[in-house]
Coordinates of C-alpha atoms and ligand atoms in Angstrom, one line a residue:
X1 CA 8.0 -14.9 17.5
X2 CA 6.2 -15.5 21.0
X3 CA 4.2 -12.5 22.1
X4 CA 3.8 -11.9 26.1
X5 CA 0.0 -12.3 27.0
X6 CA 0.6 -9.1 29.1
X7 CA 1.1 -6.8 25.8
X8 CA -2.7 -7.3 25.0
X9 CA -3.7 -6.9 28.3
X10 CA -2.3 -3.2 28.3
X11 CA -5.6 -2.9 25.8
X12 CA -9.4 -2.3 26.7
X13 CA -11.1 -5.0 26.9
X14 CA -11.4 -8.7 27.4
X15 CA -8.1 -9.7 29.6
X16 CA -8.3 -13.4 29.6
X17 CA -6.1 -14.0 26.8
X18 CA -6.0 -17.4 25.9
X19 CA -3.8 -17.9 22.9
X20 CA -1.3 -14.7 20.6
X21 CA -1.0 -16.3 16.5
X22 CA 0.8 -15.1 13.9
X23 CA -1.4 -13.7 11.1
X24 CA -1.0 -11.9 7.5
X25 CA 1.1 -11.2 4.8
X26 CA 2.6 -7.7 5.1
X27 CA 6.7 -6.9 4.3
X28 CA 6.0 -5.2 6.9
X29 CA 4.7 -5.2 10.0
X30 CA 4.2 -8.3 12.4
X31 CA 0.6 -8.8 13.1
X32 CA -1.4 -11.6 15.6
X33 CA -4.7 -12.7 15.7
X34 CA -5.2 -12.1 20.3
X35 CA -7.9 -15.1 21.5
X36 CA -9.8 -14.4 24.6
X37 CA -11.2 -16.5 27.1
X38 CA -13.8 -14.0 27.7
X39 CA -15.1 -11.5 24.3
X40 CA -14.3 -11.7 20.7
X41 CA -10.6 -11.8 18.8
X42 CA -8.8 -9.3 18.1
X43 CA -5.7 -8.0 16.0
X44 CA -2.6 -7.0 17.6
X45 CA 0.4 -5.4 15.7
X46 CA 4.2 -4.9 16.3
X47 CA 5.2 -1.5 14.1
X48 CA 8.1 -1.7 12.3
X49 CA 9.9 1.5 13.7
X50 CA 12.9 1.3 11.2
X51 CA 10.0 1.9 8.8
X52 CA 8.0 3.9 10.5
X53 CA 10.5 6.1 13.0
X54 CA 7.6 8.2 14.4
X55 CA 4.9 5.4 15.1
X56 CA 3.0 8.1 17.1
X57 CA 2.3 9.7 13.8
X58 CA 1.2 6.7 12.4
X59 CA -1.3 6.2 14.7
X60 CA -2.4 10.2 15.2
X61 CA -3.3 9.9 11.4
X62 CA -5.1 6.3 11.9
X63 CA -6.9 7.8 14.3
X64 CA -8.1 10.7 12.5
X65 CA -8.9 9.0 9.4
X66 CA -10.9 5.7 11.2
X67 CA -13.0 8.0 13.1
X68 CA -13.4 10.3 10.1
X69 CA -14.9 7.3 8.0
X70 CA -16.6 6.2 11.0
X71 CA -18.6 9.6 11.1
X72 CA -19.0 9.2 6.5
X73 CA -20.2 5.0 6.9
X74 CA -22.3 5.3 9.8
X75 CA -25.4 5.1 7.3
X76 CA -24.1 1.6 5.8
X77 CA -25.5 -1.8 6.5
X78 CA -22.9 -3.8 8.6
X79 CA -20.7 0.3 9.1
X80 CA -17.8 -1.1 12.0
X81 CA -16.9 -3.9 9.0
X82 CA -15.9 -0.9 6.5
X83 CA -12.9 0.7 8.1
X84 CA -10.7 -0.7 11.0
X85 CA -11.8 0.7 14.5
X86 CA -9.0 1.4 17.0
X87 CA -8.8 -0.2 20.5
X88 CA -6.9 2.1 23.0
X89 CA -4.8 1.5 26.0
X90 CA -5.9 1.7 29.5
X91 CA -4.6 5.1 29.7
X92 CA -6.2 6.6 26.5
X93 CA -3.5 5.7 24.1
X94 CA -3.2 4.4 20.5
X95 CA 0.1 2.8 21.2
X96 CA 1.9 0.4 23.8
X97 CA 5.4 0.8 24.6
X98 CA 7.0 -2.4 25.7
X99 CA 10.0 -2.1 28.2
X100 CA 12.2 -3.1 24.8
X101 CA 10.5 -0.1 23.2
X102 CA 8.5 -2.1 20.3
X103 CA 5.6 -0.2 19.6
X104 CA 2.1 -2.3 19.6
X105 CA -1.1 -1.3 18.5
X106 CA -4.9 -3.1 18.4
X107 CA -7.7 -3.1 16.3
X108 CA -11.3 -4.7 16.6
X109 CA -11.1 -7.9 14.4
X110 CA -12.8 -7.4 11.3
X111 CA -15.5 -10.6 10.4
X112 CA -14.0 -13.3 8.2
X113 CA -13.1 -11.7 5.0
X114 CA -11.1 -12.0 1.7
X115 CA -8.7 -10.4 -0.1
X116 CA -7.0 -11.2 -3.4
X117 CA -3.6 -11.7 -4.6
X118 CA -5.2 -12.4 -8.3
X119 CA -7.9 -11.1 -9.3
X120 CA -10.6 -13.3 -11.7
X121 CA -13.1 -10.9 -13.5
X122 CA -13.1 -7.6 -14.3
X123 CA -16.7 -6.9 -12.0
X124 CA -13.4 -7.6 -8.8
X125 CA -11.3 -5.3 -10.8
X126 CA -14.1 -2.6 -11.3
X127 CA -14.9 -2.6 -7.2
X128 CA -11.3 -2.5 -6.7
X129 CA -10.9 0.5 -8.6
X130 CA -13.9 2.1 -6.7
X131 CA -13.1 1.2 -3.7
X132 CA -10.1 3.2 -3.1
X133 CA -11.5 6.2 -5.7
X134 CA -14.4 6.3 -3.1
X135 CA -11.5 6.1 -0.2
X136 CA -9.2 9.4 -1.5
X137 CA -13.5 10.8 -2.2
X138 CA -14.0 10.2 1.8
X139 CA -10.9 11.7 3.2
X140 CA -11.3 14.8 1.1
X141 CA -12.9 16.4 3.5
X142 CA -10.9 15.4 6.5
X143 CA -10.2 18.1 8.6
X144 CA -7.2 20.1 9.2
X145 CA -3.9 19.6 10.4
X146 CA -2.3 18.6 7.3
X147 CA -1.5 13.9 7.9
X148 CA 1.6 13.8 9.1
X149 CA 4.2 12.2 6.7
X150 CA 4.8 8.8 8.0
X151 CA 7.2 7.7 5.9
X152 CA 9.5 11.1 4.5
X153 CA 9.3 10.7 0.4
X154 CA 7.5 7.8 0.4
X155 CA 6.8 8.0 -3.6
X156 CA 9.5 10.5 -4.7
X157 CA 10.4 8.1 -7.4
X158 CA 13.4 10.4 -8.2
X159 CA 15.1 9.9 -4.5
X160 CA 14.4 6.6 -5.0
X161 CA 15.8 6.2 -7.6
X162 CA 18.9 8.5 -6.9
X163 CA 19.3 6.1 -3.4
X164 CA 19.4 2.8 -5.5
X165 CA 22.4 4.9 -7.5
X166 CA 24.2 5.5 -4.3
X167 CA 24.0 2.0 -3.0
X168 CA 24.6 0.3 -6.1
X169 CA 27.9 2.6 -6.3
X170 CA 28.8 1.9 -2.8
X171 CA 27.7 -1.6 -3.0
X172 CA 27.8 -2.8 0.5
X173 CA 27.6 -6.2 0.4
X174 CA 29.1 -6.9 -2.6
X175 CA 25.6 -8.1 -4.8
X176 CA 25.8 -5.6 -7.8
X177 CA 27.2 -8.2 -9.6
X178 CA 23.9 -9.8 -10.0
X179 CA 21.9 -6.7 -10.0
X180 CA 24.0 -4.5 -13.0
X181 CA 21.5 -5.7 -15.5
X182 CA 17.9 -4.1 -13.7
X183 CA 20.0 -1.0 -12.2
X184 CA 20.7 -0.3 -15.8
X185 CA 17.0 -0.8 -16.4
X186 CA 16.4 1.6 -13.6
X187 CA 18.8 4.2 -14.4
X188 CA 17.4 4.7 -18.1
X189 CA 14.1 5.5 -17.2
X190 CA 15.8 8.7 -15.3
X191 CA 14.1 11.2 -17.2
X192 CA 10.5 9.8 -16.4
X193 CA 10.7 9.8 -13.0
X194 CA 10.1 13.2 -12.5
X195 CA 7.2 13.9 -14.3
X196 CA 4.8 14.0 -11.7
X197 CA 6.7 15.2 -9.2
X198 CA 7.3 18.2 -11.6
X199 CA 3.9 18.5 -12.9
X200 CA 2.9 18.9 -8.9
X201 CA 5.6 21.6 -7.7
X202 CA 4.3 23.1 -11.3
X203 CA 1.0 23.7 -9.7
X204 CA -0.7 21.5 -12.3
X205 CA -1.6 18.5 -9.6
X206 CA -3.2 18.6 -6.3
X207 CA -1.9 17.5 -2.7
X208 CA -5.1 14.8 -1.4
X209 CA -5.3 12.6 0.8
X210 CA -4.3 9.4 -0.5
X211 CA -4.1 5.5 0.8
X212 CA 0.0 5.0 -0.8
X213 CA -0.2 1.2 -0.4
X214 CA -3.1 0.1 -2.4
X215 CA -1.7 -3.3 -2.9
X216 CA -5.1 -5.7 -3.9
X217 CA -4.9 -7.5 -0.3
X218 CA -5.1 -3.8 1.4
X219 CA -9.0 -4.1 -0.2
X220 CA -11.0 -7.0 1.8
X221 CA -14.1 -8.1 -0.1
X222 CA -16.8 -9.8 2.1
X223 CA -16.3 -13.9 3.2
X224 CA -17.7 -14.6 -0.6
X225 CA -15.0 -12.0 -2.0
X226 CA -17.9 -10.6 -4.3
X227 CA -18.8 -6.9 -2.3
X228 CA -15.8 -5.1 -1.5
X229 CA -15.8 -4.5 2.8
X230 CA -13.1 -2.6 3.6
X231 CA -9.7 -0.8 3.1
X232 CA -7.1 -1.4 5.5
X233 CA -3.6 -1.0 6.1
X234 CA -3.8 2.6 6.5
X235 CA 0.0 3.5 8.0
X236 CA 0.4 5.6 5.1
X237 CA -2.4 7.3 4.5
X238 CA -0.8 10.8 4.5
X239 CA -0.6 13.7 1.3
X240 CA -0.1 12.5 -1.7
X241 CA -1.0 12.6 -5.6
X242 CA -4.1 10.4 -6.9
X243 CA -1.4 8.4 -8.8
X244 CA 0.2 7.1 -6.2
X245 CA -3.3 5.1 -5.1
X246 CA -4.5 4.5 -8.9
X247 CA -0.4 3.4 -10.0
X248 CA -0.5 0.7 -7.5
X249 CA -3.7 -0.4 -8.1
X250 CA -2.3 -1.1 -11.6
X251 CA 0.8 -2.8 -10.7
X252 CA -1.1 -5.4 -8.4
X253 CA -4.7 -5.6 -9.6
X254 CA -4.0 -6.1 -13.4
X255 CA -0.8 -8.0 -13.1
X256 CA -1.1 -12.1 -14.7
X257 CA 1.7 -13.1 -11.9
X258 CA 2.6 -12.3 -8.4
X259 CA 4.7 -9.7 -7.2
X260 CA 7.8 -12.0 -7.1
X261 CA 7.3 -14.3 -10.1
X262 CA 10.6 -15.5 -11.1
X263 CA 9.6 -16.7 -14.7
X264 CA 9.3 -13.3 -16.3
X265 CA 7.6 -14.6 -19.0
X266 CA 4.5 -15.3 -17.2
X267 CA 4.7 -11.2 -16.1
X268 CA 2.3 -8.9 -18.1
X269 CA -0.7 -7.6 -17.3
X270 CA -4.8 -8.0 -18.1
X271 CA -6.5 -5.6 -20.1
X272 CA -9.2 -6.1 -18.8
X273 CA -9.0 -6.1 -15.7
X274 CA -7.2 -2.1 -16.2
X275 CA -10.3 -1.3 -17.9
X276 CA -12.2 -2.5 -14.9
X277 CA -10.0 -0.9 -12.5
X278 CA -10.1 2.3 -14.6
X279 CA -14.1 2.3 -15.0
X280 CA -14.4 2.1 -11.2
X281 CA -11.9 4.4 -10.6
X282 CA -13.1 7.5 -12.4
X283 CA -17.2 6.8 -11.4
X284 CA -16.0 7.2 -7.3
X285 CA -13.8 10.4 -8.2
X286 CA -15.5 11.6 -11.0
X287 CA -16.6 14.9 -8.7
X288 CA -13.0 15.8 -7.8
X289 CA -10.4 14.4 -10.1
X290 CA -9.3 17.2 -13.0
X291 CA -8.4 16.2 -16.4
X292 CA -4.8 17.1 -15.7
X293 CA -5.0 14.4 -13.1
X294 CA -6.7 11.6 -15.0
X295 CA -4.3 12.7 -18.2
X296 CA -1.2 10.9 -15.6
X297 CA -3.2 7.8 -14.8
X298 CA -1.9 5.6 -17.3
X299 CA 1.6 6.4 -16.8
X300 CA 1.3 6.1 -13.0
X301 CA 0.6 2.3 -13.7
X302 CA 4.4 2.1 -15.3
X303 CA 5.8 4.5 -12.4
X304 CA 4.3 2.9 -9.9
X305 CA 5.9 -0.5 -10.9
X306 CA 9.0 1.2 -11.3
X307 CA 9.4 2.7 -8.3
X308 CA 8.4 -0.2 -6.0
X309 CA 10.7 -2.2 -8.5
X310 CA 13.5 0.2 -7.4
X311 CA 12.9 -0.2 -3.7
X312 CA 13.8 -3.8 -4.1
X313 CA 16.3 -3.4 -6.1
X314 CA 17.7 -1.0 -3.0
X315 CA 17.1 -3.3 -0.8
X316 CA 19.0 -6.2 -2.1
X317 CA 21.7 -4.1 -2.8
X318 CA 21.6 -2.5 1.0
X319 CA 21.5 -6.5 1.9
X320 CA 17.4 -6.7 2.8
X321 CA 17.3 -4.4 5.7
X322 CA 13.5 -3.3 4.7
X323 CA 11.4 -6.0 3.1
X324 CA 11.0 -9.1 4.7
X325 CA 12.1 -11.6 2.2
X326 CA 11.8 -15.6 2.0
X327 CA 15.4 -15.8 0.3
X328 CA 18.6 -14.3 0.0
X329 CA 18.1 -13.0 -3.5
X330 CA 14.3 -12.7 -2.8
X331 CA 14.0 -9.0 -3.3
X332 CA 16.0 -9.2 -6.8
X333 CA 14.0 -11.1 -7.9
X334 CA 10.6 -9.1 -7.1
X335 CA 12.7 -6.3 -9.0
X336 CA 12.4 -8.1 -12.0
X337 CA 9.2 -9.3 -11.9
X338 CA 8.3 -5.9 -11.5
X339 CA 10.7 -4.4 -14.1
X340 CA 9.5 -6.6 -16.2
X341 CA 6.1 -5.6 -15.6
X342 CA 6.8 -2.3 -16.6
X343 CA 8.2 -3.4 -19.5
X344 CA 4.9 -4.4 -20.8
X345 CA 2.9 -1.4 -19.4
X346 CA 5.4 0.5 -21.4
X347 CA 4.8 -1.2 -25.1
X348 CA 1.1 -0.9 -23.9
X349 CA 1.2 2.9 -22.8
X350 CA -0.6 4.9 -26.1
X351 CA -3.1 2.3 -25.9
X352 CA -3.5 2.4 -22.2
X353 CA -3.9 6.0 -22.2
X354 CA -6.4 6.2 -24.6
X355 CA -8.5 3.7 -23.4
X356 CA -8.4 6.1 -19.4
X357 CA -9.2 8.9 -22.0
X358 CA -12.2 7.4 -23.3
X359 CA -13.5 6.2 -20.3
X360 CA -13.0 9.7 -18.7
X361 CA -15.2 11.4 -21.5
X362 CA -17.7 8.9 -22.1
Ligands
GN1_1 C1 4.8 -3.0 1.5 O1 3.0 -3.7 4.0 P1 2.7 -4.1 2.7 O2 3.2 -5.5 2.4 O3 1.2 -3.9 2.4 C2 5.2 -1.6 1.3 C3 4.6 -1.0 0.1 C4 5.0 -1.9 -1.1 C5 4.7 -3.3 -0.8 C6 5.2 -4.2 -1.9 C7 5.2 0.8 4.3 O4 3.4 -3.1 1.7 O5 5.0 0.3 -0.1 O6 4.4 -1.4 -2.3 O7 5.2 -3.8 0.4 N1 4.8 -0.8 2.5 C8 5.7 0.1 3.1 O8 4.7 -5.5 -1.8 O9 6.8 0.3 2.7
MG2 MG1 1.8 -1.8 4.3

């Protein structure tokens, strides 16, 4: 895709733009790196708005939260590197409309950085695990308004799940076929994907401010990927349960294989890399987690995995309307991977619960 020099021009700043180059690894979003002929590089993004349909309340939440962890990091060595800093329009705004009604956004470029789609050694898991603990720990204090919900039922695993029944009933275009085997999968797991959904309408767990999409490359570590930097992709940072953050941190941090791995038998999961993730975890939100809330931890790992496994699964069967994908059964096959990921987080669950137990108390 070519992006108009003009579109970053609508931005503060620099205005000799000399090049616009694709950049990063989102489903997503699109995202350039902007080059200038005159001041530093900068990140320019295309929202998805059949994603996101109200990108101004992407951005009003962005906004809020950035400046709030502006205000909490100001006394850190190397501060504008630990949360993404907004660059706004010539007439005050967060967003740029373009005359075909795409909705762009800019950031300050962060420096070189690295992010992880493996992790090595359980010290990276341990900082993961901190790193967003100490995120949900910053934003607990965020002012009201209530975030807007950016995406409606983001992690209602139930909907989800009750969705991928609908398609796969209605089956569109014709691809159940292939799929009857991990909707099956899906559909006996029904009576677990309420739990904390329940638990939370029960009273028993909190509304916070939570990240939702704590995929390992949302954490950049610095340019020798030792010291974690900086969270980013914060479009749905909105109210949510701790699990959501910790569930995906599990699914992508501990897993031996990438999201999409089409030999299942390489899928499982490293031990010690969820004790890592787990130690770091608890130590950033030790001071606000309750014990009904770290009681769910383990079992968010599995729901987690199920319920992103689900949206795949949906969107094959709707015929990849969501996901970007590589392939025309691309997203069935991340639904395995993942399904078969929690099939392992599942044999491993007593054992994976005790260990966040013991942890907790010790
Ligand atoms: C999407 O944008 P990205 O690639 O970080 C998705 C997440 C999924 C993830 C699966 C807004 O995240 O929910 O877990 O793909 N983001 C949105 O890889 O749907
Ligand atoms: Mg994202």
């Amino acid at each position: 895709m070519v992006v108009d020099h003009h579109i970053a021009s609508e931005f503060v700043g620099p205005q000799q733009v000399s090049a616009i180059l694709p950049m990063g690894r989102g489903h997503i979003n699109d995202t350039f790196l902007v080059h200038y002929h005159d001041g530093p590089d900068r990140v320019l993004q295309r929202l998805n708005s059949h994603v996101f349909p109200r990108p101004e309340w992407v951005m009003d939440n962005i906004v809020r939260v950035t400046e709030h962890l502006q205000r909490k990091l100001s006394h850190l060595p190397d501060a504008d590197q630990r949360h993404l800093r907004v660059i706004f329009t010539h007439t005050g705004r967060s967003l740029f409309v373009d005359p075909q009604g795409h909705h762009w956004r800019m950031y300050h470029r962060l420096h070189p950085m690295h992010s992880y789609e493996r992790l090595e050694n359980s010290r990276q898991a341990y900082w993961v695990g901190h790193s967003f603990g100490a995120f949900q720990a910053q934003l607990a204090d965020l002012s009201p308004p209530r975030l807007h919900e950016t995406i409606a039922d983001f992690h209602h695993t139930p909907r989800r799940l009750h969705r991928l029944i609908q398609v796969s009933q209605a089956d569109p275009h014709r691809r159940r076929g292939l799929a009857q085997r991990e909707v099956d999968f899906a559909q006996a797991r029904q009576h677990r994907v309420e739990a904390l959904i329940n638990a939370h309408h029960r009273g028993d767990l909190p509304e916070r401010i939570t990240h939702n999409d704590t995929k390992l490359n949302n954490l950049l570590f610095d340019s020798q990927g030792q010291q974690p930097m900086c969270v980013v992709d914060l479009d749905t940072v909105m109210p949510g349960l701790v699990h959501y953050d910790f569930g995906d941190m599990i699914r992508t941090g501990c897993a031996t294989a990438p999201e999409d791995e089409e030999n299942l038998e390489l899928v499982d999961f490293d031990r010690e890399f969820f004790g890592g993730i787990t130690r770091g975890y608890l130590e950033a939100g030790r001071e606000f987690l309750t014990e009904t809330e770290v009681q769910q931890l383990a079992f968010s790992g599995i729901l987690m995995t199920l319920e992103v496994g689900i949206r795949f699964l949906t969107d094959y069967l709707e015929g990849d309307v969501y996901f970007k994908v590589h392939h025309p059964e691309h997203n069935l096959q991340r639904a395995r991977s993942q399904f078969a990921l929690v099939s392992r987080l599942e044999a491993a669950e007593n054992e994976l619960h005790d260990q966040v137990m013991t942890l907790w108390q010790s």
